[in-house]
Coordinates of C-alpha atoms in Angstrom, one line a residue:
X1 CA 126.5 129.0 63.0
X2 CA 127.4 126.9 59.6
X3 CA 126.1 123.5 61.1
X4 CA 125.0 120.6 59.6
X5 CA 121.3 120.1 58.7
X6 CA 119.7 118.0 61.2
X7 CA 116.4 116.0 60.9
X8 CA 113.7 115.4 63.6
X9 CA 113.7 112.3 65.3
X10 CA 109.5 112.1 64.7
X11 CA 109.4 113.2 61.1
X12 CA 108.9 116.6 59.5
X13 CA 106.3 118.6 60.5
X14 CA 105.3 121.6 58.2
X15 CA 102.8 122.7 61.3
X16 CA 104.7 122.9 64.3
X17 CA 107.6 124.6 61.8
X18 CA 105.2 127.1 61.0
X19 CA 103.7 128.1 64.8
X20 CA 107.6 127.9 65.5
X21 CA 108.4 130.3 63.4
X22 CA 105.4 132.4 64.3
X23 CA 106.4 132.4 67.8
X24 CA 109.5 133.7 67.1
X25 CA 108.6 136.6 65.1
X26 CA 106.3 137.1 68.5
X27 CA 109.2 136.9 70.7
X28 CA 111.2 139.0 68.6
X29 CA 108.8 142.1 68.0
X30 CA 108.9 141.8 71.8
X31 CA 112.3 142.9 72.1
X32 CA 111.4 146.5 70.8
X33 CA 114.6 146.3 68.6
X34 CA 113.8 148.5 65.1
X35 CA 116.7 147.7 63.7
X36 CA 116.6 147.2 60.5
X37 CA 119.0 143.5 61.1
X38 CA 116.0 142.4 63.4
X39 CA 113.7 143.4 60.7
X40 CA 115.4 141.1 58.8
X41 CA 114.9 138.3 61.2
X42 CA 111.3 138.8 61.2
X43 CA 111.4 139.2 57.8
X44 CA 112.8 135.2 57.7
X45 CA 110.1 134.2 60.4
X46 CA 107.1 134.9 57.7
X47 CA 108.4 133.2 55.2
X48 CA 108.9 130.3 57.5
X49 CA 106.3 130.7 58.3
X50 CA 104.3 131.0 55.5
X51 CA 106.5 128.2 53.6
X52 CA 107.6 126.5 56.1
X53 CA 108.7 122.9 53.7
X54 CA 111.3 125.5 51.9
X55 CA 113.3 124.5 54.6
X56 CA 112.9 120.8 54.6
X57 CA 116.5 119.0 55.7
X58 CA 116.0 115.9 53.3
X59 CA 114.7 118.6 50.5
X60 CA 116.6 119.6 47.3
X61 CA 119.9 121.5 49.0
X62 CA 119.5 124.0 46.4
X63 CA 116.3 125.1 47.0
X64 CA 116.9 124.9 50.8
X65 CA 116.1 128.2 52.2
X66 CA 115.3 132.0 51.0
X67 CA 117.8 134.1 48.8
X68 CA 118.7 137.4 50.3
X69 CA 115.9 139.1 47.5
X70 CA 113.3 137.1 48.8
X71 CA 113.7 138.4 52.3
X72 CA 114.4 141.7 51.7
X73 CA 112.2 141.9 49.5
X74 CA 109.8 141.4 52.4
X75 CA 110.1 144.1 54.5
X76 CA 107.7 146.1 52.6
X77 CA 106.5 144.6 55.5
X78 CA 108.1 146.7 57.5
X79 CA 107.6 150.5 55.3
X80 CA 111.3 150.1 54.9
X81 CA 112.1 152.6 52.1
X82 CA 113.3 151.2 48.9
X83 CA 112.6 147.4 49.8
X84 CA 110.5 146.5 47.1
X85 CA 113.7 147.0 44.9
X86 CA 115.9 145.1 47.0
X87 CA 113.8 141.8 45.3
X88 CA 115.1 142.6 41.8
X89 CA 118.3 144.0 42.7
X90 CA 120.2 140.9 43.5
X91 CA 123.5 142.2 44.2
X92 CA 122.3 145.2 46.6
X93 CA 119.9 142.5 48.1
X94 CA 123.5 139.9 48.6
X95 CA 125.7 142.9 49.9
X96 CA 122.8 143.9 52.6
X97 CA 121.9 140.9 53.3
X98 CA 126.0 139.8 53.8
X99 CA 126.1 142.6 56.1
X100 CA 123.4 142.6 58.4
X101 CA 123.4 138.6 58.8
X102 CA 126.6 139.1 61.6
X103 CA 124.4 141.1 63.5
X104 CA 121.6 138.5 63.4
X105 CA 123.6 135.9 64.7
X106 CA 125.1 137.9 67.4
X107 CA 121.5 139.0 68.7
X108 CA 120.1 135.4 68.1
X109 CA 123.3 134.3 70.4
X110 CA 122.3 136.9 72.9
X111 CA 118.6 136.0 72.9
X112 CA 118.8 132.4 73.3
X113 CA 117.6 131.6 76.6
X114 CA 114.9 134.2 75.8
X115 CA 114.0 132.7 72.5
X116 CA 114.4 128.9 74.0
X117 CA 112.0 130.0 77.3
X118 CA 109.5 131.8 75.1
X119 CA 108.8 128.6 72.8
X120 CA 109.0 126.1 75.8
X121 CA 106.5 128.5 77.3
X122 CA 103.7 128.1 74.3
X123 CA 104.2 124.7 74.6
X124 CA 106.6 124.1 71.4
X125 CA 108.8 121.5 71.4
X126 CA 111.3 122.5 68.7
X127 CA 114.6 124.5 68.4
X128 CA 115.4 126.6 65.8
X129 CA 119.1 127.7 64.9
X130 CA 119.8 130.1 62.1
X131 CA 121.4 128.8 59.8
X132 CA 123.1 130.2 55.9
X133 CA 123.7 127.7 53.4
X134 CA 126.8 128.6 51.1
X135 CA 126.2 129.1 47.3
X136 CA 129.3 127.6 46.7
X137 CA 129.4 127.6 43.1
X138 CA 129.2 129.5 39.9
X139 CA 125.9 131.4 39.9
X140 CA 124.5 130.1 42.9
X141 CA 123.6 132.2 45.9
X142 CA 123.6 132.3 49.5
X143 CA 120.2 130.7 51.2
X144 CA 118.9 131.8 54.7
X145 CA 116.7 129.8 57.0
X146 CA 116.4 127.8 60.0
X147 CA 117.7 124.4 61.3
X148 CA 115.3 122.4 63.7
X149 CA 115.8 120.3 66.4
X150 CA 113.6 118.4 68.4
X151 CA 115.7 116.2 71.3
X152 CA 112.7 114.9 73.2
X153 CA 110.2 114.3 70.4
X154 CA 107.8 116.1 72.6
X155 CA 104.4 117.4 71.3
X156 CA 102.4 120.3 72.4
X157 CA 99.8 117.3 73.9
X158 CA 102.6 115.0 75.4
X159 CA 103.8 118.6 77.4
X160 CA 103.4 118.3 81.5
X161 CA 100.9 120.5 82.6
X162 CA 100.5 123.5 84.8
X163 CA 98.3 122.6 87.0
X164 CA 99.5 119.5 89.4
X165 CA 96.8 116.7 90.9
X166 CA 95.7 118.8 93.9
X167 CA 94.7 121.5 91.9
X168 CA 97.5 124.2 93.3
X169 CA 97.9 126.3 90.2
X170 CA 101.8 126.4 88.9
X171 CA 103.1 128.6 87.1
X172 CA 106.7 128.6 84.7
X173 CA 109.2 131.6 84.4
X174 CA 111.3 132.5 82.0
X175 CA 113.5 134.5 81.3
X176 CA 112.7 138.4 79.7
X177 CA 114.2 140.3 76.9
X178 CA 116.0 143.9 79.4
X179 CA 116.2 146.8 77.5
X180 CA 117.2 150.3 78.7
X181 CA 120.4 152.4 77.9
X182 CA 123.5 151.0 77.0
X183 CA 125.1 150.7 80.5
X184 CA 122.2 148.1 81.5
X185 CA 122.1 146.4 77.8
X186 CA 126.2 145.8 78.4
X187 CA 125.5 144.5 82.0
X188 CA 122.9 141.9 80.6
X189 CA 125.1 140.9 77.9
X190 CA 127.6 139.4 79.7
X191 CA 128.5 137.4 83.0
X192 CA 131.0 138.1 85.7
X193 CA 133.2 135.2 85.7
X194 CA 133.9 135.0 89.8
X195 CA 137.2 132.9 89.0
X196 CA 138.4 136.3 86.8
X197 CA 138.5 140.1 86.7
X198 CA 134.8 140.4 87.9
X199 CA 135.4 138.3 90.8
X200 CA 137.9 140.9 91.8
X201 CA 136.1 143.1 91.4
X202 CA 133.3 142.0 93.3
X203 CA 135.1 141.3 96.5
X204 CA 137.1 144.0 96.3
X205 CA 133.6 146.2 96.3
X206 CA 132.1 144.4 99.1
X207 CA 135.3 144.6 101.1
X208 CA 135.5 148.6 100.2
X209 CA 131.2 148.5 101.5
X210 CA 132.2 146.2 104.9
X211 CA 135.5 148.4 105.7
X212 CA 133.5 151.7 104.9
X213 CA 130.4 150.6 107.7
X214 CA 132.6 148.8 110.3
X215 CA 134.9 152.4 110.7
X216 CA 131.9 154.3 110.5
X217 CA 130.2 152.2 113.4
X218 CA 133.2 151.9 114.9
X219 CA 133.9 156.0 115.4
X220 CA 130.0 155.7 116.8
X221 CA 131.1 153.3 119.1
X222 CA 133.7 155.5 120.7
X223 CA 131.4 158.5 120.9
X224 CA 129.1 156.6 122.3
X225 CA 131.1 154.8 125.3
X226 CA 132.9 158.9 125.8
X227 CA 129.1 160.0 126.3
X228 CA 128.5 162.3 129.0
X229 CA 124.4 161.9 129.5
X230 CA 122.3 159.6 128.8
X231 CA 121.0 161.7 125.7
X232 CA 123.7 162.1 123.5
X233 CA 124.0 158.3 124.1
X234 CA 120.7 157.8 122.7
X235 CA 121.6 160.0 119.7
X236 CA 124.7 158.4 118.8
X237 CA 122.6 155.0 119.5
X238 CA 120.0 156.2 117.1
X239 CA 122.9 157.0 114.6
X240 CA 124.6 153.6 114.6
X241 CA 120.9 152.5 113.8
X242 CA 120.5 154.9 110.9
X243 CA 124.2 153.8 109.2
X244 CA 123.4 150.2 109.5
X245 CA 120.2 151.0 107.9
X246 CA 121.1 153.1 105.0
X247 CA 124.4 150.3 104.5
X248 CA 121.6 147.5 104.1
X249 CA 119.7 149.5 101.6
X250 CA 122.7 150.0 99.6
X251 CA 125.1 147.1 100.1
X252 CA 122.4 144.1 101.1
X253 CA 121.9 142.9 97.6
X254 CA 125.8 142.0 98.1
X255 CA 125.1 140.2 101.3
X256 CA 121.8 138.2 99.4
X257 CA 123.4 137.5 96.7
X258 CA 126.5 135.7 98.2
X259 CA 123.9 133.9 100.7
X260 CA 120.9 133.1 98.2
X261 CA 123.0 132.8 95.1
X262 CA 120.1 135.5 93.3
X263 CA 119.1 139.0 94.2
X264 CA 116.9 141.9 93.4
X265 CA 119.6 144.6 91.2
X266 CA 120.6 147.4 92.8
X267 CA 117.8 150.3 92.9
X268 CA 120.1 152.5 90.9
X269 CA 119.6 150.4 87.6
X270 CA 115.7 150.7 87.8
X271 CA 116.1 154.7 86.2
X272 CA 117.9 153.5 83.7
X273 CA 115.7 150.9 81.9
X274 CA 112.6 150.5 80.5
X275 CA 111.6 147.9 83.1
X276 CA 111.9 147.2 86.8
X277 CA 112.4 143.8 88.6
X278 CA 115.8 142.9 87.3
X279 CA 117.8 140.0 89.4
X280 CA 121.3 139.5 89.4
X281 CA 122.0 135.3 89.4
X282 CA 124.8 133.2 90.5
X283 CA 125.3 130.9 87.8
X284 CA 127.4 127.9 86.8
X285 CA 128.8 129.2 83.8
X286 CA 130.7 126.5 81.1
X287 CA 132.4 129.1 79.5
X288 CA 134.4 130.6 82.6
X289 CA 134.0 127.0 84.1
X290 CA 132.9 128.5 87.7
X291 CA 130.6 130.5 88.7
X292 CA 129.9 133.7 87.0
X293 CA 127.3 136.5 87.9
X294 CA 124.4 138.0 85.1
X295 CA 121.5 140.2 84.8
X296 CA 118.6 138.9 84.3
X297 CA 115.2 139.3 84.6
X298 CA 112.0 136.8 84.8
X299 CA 108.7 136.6 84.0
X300 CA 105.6 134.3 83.6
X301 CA 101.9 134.1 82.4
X302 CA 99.6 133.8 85.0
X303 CA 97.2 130.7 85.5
X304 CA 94.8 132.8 87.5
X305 CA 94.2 135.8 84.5
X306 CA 94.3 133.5 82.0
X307 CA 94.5 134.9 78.6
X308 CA 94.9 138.3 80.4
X309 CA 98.0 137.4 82.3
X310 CA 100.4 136.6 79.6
X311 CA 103.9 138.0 80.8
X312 CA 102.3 139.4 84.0
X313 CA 103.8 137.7 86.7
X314 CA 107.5 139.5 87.6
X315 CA 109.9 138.7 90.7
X316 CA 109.9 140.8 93.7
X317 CA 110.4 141.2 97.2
X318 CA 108.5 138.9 99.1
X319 CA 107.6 141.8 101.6
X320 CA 107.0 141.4 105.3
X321 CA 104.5 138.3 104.5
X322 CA 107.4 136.4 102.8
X323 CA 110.0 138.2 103.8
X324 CA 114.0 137.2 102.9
X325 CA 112.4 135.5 100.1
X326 CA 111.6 136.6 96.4
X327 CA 108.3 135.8 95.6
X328 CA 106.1 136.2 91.9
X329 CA 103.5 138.6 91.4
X330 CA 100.8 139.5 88.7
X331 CA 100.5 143.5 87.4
X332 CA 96.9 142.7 87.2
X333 CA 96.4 141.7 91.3
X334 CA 100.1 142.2 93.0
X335 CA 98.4 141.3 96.7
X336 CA 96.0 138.1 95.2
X337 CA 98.1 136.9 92.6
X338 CA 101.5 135.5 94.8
X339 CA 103.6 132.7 93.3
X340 CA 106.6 131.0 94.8
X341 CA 110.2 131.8 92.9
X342 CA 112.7 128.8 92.1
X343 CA 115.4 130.0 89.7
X344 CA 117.1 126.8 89.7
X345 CA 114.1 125.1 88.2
X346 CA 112.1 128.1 87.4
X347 CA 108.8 127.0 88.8
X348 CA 106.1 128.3 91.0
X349 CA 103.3 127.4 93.5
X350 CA 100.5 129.8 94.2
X351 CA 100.9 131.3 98.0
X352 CA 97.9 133.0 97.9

């Protein structure tokens, strides 16, 4: 995370640093993480935005930033016992925040798409990056701040909209924040490299799921043909018809997934987190360097609820209407409010 500073290609701008930082502190309440590491975070997202020329790159290096007592110092914000002493005790204030800054960076790494989607959503054009600039020297201490980039020079104004010429409202997903227990946290927090072990794995469970059907169809089959009337034919029909049925509820996401390259999660997850509508996604993945399978889960503000439909609009099954496809819809108006689902570009077109 120790990068070097870099400076925007259209000049500083205290203002859109400021609704930046804002932002994130939204998009980071949103992750209903009350830790106190996340605190922290927040914490560094007032100041920001509050001061946001502190962190100026062409600034005095040693000013650059907030000491560990300035931010926690801050979470009084927060009712977190004893911080208003952490600002005037500068060495409990450096040890806590040398401890909980690991952590930081590990979440901010985890949240990235969510952080990047979130801003792009509002319309913001720049990226932050934490970043900790070394004391170095005799007496002088750690800083903590952000880094800002902005590759396209884009402003809020120069954005494309979403609404095209012929008036068809659009409509932008990103990707959520998933909590629930641990089990579905440790699924979203990593991919399934299909080149590795998970690929294995995977095959080796859809093999275990196409064996497991084809004998049990199979042993129908028999009974069937060895049927003496013409009603226990019907009843072993009817029982071919029920296995095939029960294996798509179970085992079709496997089947979609290897087809559509993206999914709806197995049911089983859905009692186990806070929200529903999770997807699992086939991937190009530069780490693994293949293709690599993740949890993920989308959403988007609607166009037609306006201020009301802010993080409204989640992916499901498109239903007999649309059916074999997955298809957008708002909380507010699920049979009104329909959107089209592209998770390569993440766009939408109103259906209906």
């Amino acid at each position: 995370m120790e990068q070097e500073p870099n400076r925007f290609e259209t000049g500083w701008d205290s203002q859109e640093v400021s609704r930046t930082a804002r932002s994130v502190e939204r998009i980071a309440a949103g992750w209903g993480d009350r830790s106190q590491a996340i605190k922290v975070l927040r914490v560094l997202c007032h100041l920001t935005e509050e001061e946001p020329d502190r962190l100026k790159p062409d600034g005095d290096p040693d000013q650059w930033g907030f000491l560990a007592t300035e931010v926690l110092g801050g979470m009084v914000r927060f009712n977190t016992p004893g911080a208003d002493q952490w600002s005037k005790d500068h060495e409990k204030a450096k040890n806590r925040m040398k401890a909980h800054w690991p952590t930081i960076e590990k979440t901010w790494q985890r949240q990235a798409a969510t952080i990047a989607d979130g801003l792009e959503a509002e319309g913001l054009s720049l990226q932050p990056r934490l970043h900790r600039a070394e004391g170095g020297g005799t007496g002088k201490s750690n800083r903590y701040g952000f880094q800002f980039d902005n590759p396209n020079g884009m402003t809020e104004s120069a954005r494309p909209t979403e609404i095209d010429l012929l008036r068809v409202a659009q409509v932008h997903y990103r990707r959520a924040h998933i909590s629930g227990n641990r089990f579905v946290r440790w699924l979203w927090s990593r991919s399934f490299d299909l080149a590795g072990w998970g690929g294995r794995i995977y095959l080796a469970f859809a093999f275990a799921a196409l064996l497991g059907v084809v004998s049990i169809t199979w042993i129908y089959l028999i009974g069937m043909s060895a049927a003496g009337t013409a009603l226990t034919f019907l009843k072993a029909g009817l029982g071919i018809l029920l296995i095939l049925s029960a294996s798509w509820l179970v085992f079709g996401w496997l089947v979609r997934l290897t087809i559509d390259r993206v999914t709806l999660a197995p049911a089983f997850l859905d009692p186990l987190s806070k929200e529903t509508n999770y997807l699992l996604e086939v991937r190009e993945s530069p780490e693994a360097q293949g293709n690599a399978i993740s949890l993920v889960r989308y959403v988007a503000n609607c166009p037609l609820c306006g201020a009301h439909g802010r993080d409204k609009i989640h992916v499901g099954s498109g239903r007999l209407e649309f059916f074999g496809r997955l298809v957008g819809r708002c909380d507010r108006a699920p049979n009104a409010h329909v959107f089209s689902f592209d998770h390569v570009t993440q766009r939408g077109r109103f259906l209906r």
